[in-house]
Short mmCIF file of C-alpha atoms in Angstrom, two decimals:
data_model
loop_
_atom_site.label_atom_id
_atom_site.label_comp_id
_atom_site.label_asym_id
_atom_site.label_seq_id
_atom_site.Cartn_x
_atom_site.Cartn_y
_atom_site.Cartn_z
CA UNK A 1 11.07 -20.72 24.95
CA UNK A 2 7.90 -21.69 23.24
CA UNK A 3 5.99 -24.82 21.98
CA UNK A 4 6.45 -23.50 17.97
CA UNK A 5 10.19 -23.01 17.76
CA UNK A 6 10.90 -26.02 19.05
CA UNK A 7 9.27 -28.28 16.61
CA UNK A 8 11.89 -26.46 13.97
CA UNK A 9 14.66 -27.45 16.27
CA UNK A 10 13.38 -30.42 17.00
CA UNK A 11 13.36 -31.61 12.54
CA UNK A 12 16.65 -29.96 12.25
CA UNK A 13 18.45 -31.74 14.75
CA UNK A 14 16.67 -35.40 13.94
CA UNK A 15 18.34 -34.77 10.38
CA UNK A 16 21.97 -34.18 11.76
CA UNK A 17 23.16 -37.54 12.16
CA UNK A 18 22.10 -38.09 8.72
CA UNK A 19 23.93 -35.22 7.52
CA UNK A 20 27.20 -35.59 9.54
CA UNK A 21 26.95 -38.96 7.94
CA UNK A 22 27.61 -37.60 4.47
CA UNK A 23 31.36 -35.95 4.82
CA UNK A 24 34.63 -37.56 4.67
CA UNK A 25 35.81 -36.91 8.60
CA UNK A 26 38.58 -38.73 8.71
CA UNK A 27 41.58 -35.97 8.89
CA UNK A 28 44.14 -37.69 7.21
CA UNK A 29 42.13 -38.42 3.66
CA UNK A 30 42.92 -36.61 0.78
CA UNK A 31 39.09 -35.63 0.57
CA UNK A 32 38.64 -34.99 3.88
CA UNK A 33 35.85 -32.45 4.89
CA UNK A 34 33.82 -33.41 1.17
CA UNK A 35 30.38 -33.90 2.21
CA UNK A 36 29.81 -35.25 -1.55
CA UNK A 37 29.33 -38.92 -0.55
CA UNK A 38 29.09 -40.20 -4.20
CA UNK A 39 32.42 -38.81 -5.25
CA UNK A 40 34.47 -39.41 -1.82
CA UNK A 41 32.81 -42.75 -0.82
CA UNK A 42 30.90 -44.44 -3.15
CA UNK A 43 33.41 -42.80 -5.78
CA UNK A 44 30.72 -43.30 -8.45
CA UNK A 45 30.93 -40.07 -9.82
CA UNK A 46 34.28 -37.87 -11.21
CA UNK A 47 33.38 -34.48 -9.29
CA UNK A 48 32.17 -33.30 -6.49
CA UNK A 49 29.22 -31.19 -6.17
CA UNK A 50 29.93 -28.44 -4.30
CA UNK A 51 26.62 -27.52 -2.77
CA UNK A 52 27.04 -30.26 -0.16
CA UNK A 53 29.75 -27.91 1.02
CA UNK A 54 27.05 -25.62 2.24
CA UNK A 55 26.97 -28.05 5.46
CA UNK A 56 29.82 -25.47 6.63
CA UNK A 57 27.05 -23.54 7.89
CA UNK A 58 25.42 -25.67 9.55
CA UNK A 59 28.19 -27.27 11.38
CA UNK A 60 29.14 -23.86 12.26
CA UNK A 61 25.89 -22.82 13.76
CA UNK A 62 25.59 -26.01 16.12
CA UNK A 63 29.24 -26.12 17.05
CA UNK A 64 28.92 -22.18 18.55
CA UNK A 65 25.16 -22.33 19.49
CA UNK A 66 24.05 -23.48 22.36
CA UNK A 67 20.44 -24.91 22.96
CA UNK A 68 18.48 -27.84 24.75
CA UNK A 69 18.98 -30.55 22.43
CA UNK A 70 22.06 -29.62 21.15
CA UNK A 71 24.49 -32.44 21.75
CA UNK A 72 26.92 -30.60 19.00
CA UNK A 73 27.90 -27.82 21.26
CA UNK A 74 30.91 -26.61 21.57
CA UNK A 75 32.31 -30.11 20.19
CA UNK A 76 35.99 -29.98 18.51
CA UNK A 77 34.94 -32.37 16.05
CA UNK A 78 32.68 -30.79 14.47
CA UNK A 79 35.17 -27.59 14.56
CA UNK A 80 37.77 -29.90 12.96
CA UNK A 81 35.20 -31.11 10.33
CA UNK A 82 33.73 -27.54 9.73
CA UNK A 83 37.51 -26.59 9.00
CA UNK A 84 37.56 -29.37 6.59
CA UNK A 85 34.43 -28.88 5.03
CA UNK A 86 35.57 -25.05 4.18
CA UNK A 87 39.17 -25.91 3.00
CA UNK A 88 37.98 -28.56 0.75
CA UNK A 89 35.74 -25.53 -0.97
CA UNK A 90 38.39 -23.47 -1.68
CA UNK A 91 40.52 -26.05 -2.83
CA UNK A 92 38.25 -27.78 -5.36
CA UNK A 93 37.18 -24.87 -7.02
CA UNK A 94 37.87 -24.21 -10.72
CA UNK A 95 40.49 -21.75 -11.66
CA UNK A 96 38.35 -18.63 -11.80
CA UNK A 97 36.87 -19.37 -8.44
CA UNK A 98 33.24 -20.71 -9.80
CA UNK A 99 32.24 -24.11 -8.64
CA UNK A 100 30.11 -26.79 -10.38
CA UNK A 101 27.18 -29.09 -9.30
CA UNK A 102 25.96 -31.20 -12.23
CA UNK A 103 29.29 -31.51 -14.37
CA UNK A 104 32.81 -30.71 -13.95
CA UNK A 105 34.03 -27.47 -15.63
CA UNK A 106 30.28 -26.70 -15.31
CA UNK A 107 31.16 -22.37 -13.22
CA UNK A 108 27.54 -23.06 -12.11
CA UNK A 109 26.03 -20.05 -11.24
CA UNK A 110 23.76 -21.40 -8.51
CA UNK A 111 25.89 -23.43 -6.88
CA UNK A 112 28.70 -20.54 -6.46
CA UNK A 113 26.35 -18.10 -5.03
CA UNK A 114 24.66 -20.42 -2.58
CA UNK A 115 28.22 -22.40 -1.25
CA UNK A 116 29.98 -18.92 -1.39
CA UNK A 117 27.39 -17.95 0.74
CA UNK A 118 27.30 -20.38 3.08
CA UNK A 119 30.94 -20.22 3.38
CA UNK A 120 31.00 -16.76 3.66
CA UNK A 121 28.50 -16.78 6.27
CA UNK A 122 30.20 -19.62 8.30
CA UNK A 123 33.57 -17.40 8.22
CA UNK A 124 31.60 -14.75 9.98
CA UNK A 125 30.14 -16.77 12.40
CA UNK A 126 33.82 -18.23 13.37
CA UNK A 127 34.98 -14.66 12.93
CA UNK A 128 37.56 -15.99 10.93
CA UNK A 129 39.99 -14.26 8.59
CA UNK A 130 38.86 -14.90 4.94
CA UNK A 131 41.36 -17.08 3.65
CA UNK A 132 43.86 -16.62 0.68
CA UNK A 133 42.57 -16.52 -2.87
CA UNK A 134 38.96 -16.81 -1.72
CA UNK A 135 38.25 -13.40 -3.57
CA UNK A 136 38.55 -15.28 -7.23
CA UNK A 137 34.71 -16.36 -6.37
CA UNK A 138 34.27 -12.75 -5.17
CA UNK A 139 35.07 -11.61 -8.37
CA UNK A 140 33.73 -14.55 -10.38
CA UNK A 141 30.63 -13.91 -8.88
CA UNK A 142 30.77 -9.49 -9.91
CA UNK A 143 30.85 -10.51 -12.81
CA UNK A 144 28.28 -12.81 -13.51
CA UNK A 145 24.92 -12.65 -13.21
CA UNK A 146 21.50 -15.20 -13.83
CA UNK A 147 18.57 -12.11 -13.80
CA UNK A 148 16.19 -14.76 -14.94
CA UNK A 149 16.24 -17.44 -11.39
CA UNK A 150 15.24 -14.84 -8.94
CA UNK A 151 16.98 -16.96 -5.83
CA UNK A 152 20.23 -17.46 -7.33
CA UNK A 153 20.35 -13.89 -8.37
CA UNK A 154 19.63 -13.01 -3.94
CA UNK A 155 21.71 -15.24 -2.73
CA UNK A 156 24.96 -13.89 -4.91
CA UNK A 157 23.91 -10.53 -3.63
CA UNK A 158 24.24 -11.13 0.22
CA UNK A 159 27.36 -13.28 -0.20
CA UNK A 160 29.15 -10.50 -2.31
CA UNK A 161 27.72 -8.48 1.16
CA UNK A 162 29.59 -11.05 3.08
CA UNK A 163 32.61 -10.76 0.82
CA UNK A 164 32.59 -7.04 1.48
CA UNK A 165 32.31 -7.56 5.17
CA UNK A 166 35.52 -10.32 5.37
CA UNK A 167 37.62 -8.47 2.74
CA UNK A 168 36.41 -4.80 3.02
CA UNK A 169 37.03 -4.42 -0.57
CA UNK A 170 33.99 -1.77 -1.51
CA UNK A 171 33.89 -2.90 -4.97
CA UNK A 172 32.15 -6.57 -3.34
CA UNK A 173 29.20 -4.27 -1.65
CA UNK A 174 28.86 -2.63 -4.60
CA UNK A 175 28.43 -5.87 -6.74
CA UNK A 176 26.52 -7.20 -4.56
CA UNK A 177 24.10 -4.27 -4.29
CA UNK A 178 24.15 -4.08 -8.62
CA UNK A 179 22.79 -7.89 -8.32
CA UNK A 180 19.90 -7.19 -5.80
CA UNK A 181 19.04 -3.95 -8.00
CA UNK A 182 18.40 -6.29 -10.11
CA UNK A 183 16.42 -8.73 -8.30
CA UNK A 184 14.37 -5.52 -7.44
CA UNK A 185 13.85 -4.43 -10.72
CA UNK A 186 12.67 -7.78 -11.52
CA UNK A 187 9.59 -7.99 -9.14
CA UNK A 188 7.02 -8.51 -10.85
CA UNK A 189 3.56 -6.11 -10.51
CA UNK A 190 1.89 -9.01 -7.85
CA UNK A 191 4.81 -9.17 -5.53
CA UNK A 192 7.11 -12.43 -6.75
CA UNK A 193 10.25 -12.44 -8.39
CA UNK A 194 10.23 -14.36 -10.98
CA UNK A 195 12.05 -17.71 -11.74
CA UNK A 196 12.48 -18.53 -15.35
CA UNK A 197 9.52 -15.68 -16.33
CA UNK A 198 6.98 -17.56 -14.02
CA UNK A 199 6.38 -17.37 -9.77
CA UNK A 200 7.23 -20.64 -7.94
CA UNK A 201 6.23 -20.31 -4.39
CA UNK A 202 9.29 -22.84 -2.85
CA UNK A 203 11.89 -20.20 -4.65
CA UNK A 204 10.07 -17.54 -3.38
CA UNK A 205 10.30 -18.29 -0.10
CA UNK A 206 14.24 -19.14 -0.12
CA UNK A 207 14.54 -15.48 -2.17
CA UNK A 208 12.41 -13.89 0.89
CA UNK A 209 14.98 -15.23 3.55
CA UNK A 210 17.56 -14.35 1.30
CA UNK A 211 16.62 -10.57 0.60
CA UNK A 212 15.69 -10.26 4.60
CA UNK A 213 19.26 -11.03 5.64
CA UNK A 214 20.70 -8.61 3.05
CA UNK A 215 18.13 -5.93 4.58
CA UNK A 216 19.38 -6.85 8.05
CA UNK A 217 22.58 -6.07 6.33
CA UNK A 218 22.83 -3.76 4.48
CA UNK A 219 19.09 -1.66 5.46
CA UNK A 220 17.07 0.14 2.04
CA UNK A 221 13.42 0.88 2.33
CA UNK A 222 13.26 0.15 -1.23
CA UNK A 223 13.92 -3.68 0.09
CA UNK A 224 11.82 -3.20 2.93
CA UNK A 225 8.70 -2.50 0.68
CA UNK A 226 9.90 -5.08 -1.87
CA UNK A 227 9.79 -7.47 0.52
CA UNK A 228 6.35 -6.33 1.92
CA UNK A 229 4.67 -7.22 -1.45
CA UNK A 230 6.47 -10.45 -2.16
CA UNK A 231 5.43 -11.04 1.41
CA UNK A 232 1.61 -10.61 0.67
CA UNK A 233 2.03 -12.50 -2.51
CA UNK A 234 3.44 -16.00 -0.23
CA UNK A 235 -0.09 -15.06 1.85
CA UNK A 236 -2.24 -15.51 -1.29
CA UNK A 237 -1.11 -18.16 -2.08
CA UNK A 238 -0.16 -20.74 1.31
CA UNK A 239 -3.69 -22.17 3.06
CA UNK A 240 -3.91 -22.61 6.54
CA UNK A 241 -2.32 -26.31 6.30
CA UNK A 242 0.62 -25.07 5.27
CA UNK A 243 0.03 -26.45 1.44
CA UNK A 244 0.13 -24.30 -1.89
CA UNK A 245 -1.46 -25.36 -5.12
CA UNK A 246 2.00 -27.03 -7.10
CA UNK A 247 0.74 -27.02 -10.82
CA UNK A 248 1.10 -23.34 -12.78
CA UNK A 249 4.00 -22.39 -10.88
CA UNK A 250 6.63 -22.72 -12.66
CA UNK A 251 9.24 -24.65 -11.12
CA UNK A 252 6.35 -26.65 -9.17
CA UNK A 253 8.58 -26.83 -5.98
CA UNK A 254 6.17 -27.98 -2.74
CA UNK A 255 8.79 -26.76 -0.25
CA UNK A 256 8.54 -23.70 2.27
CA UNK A 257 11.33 -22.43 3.39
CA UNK A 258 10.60 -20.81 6.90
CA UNK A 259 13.93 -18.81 7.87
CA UNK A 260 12.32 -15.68 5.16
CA UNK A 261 8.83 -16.07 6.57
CA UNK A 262 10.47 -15.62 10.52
CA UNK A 263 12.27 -12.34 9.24
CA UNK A 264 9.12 -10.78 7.58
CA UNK A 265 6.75 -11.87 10.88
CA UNK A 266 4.69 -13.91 8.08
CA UNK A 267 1.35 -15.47 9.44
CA UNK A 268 2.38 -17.65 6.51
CA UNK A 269 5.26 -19.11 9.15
CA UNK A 270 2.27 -20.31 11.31
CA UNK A 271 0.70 -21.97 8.14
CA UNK A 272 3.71 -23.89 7.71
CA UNK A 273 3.56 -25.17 11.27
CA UNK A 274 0.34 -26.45 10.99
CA UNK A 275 0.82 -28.48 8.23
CA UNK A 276 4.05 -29.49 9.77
CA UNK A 277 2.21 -30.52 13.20
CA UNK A 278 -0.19 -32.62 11.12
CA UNK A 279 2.31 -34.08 9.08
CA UNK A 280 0.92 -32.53 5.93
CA UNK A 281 3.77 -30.50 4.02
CA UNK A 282 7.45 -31.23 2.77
CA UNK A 283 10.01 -31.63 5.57
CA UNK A 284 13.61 -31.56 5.73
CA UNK A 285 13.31 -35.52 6.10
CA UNK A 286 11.41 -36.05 3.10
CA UNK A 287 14.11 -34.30 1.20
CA UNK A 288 16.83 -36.45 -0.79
CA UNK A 289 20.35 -35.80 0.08
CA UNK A 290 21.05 -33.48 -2.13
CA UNK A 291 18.60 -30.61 -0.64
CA UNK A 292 18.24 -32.10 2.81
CA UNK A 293 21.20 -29.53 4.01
CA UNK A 294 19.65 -26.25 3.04
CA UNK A 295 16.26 -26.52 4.10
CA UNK A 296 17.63 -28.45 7.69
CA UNK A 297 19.73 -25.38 7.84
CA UNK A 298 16.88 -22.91 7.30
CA UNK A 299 14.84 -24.92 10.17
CA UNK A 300 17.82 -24.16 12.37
CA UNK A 301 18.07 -20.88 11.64
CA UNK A 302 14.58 -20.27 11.91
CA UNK A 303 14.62 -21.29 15.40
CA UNK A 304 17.47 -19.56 17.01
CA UNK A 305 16.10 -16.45 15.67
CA UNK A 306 12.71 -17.54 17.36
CA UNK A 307 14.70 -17.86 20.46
CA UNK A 308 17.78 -15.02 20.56
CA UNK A 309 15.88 -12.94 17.56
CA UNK A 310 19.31 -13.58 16.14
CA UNK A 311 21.05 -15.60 13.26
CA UNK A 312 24.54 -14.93 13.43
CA UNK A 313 24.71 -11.84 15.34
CA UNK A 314 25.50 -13.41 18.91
CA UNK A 315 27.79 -16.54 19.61
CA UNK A 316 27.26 -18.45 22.59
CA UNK A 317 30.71 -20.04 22.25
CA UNK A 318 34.01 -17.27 22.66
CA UNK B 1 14.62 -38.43 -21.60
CA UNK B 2 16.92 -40.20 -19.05
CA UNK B 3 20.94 -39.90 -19.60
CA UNK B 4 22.38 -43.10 -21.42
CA UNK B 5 25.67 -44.10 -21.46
CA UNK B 6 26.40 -42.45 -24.77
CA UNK B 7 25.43 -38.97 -23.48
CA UNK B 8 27.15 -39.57 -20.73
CA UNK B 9 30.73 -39.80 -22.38
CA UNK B 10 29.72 -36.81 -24.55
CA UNK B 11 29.37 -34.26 -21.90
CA UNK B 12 32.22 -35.82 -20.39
CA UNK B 13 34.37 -35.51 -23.44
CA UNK B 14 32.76 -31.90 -23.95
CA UNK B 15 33.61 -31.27 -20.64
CA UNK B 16 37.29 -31.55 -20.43
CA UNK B 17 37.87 -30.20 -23.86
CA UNK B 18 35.96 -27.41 -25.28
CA UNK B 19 33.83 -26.83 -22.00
CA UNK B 20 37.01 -25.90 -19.90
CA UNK B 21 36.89 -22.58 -21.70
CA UNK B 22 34.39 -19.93 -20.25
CA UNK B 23 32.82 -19.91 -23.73
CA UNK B 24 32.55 -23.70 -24.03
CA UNK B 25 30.98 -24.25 -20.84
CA UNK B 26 28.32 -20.73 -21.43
CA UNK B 27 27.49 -22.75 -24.57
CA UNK B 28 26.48 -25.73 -22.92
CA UNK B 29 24.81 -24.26 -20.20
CA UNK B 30 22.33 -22.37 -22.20
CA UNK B 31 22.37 -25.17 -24.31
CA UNK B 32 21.08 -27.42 -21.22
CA UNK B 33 18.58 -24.59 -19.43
CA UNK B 34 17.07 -24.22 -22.99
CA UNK B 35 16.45 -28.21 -23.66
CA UNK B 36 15.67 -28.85 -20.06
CA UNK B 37 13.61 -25.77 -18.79
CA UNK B 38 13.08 -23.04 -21.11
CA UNK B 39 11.96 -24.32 -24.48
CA UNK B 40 10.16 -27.19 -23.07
CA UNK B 41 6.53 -26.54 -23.60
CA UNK B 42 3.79 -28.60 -22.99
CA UNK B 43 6.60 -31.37 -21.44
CA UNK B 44 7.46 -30.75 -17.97
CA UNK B 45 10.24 -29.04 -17.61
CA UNK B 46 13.46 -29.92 -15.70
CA UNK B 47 13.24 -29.48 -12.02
CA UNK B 48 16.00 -30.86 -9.73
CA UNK B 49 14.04 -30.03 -6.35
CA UNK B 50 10.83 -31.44 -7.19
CA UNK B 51 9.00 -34.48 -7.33
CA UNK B 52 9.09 -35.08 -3.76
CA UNK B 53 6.06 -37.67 -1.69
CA UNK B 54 3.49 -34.97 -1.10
CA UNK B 55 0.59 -36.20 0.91
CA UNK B 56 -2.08 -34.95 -1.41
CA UNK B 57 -0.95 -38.23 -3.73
CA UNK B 58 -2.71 -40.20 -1.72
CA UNK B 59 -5.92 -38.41 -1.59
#
């Protein structure tokens, strides 16, 4: 074990409290396993947002990974709450399967591809048997598509991979391999993929992590190369510290997701540590609640695959 | 632009009327992504993962 992967553990786990804090764990409520504290618990709002369901994978990853620090390990509570957290997904979705994050009724694009992928992905890791009438977002998701925001476009691609690998239904792979045709087509001439016609660095990097795990999935060398130049682009543009110039990109994110960077052997992963040793970039802490989960997720990731070279490959708990 | 009250019981009202159809709630997305993002030039544009503390806003 080195010195660098544990300072990602190290920010993941400090945020975990925080995060378990968020869901609805008590068994017998009618929103138990919603990690949407506004709408369960505050009950300020009249809908959850779904994308706090993408805990799933988190809760997942600590309950069957074992690692010094780990307290989580192995614990049924957090497989009774992961359970939860996955049922309540399936349950509040909209007829045709999408889900919403800003409105109800909203079939957000984003927000289906990234929960459905985390769900997905958290099924795998439990080795679980997809559950019943989880294929309406498999098939909500075929048909839709949002070219323009480069990460939403990945991350429906690899969980239509994942919906191909639970349900073996070929027509999910090949969905899911239309979408990142798409992504590729997209790139532009210096290496990004665009988000809403511009490059935003913070996207990029999610889209990089994204596109890896598809590779590790489902290997092209037309990804591989892909990936190579949007890899060199990130380099460009990250100094030594970790920081990127915000203004002209055009999201103007100031986030780097790591997990992509780990995959792609990135010197731009040792940039981010820097800055994160010197207390100089964004940090799953700094985040609000509503994007804490991802990027504490990414951190997590990025450091069992710094330690096993794995991310869901190998379970430490039967 | 900040949501009021009045806005608020619009989309609402939008919401659980015309938006429950696929078409209602394609209109109002586009609608939304071209007011908040797309069309907004020389305003900032709409960016729900932003605007975090960044150190450099101290220097």
């Amino acid at each position: 074990m080195t010195m660098d992967s544990e300072l990602f553990r190290d920010i993941a786990l400090s945020q975990i409290p925080r995060i378990l804090g968020f869901g609805d764990r008590s068994i017998s409520s009618k929103t138990f396993g919603c990690f949407d504290r506004f709408y369960w618990h505050y009950r300020l709002i009249d809908f959850p947002n779904e994308r706090f369901q993408e805990v799933a994978l988190l809760l997942g990853l600590l309950y069957r990974k074992s690692f010094p620090g780990n307290i989580y390990f192995g614990k049924g509570k957090l497989a009774e709450w992961a359970d939860g957290i996955w049922k309540f997904w399936i349950t509040s979705r909209n007829p045709d399967g999408s889900v919403n994050e800003a409105y109800p009724n909203e079939r957000s694009f984003c927000a289906t591809a990234f929960s459905s992928l985390a769900i997905t992905e958290t099924l795998l890791l439990h080795n679980e048997n997809p559950p019943v009438g989880i294929e309406r977002t498999a098939d909500w998701l075929s048909q839709h598509d949002n070219p323009i925001v480069s990460n939403q476009q990945a991350a429906a691609g690899l969980s239509l991979q994942n919906f191909y690998i639970l349900t073996g239904n070929e027509a999910y792979r090949k969905a899911g391999e239309k979408k990142m045709n798409i992504l590729l087509s997209q790139q532009n001439g210096d290496g990004y993929f665009p988000e809403y016609g511009g490059y935003d660095i913070g996207y990029l990097s999610i889209t990089l992590g994204l596109l890896a795990q598809y590779q590790r999935k489902n290997p092209v060398e037309r990804i591989s190369e892909s990936l190579r130049k949007a890899s060199r682009f990130i380099e460009r543009k990250v100094e030594e510290d970790g920081r990127y110039e915000v203004k002209g990109t055009s999201r103007q994110t100031q986030f780097l997701y790591p997990y992509g960077l780990r995959l792609l052997n990135s010197p731009v992963l040792g940039r981010l540590m820097n800055g994160l040793r010197a207390g100089r970039v964004i940090q799953p802490a700094w985040l609000d609640d509503r994007y804490v989960v991802q990027l504490t997720t990414d951190y997590l990731m990025t450091y069992l695959d710094m330690q096993h070279g794995d991310d869901n490959g190998k379970t430490n708990l039967a | 632009m900040v949501m009021t009250t009045a806005k608020l019981i619009l989309l609402r009202v939008y919401c659980v009327t015309i938006g429950k159809t696929a078409c209602g709630a394609n209109f109002l997305r586009q609608l939304l992504v071209r007011e908040l993002i797309t069309h907004r030039k020389g305003v900032e544009k709409y960016v729900a993962s932003s605007k975090y503390f960044s150190i450099s806003e101290l220097e």
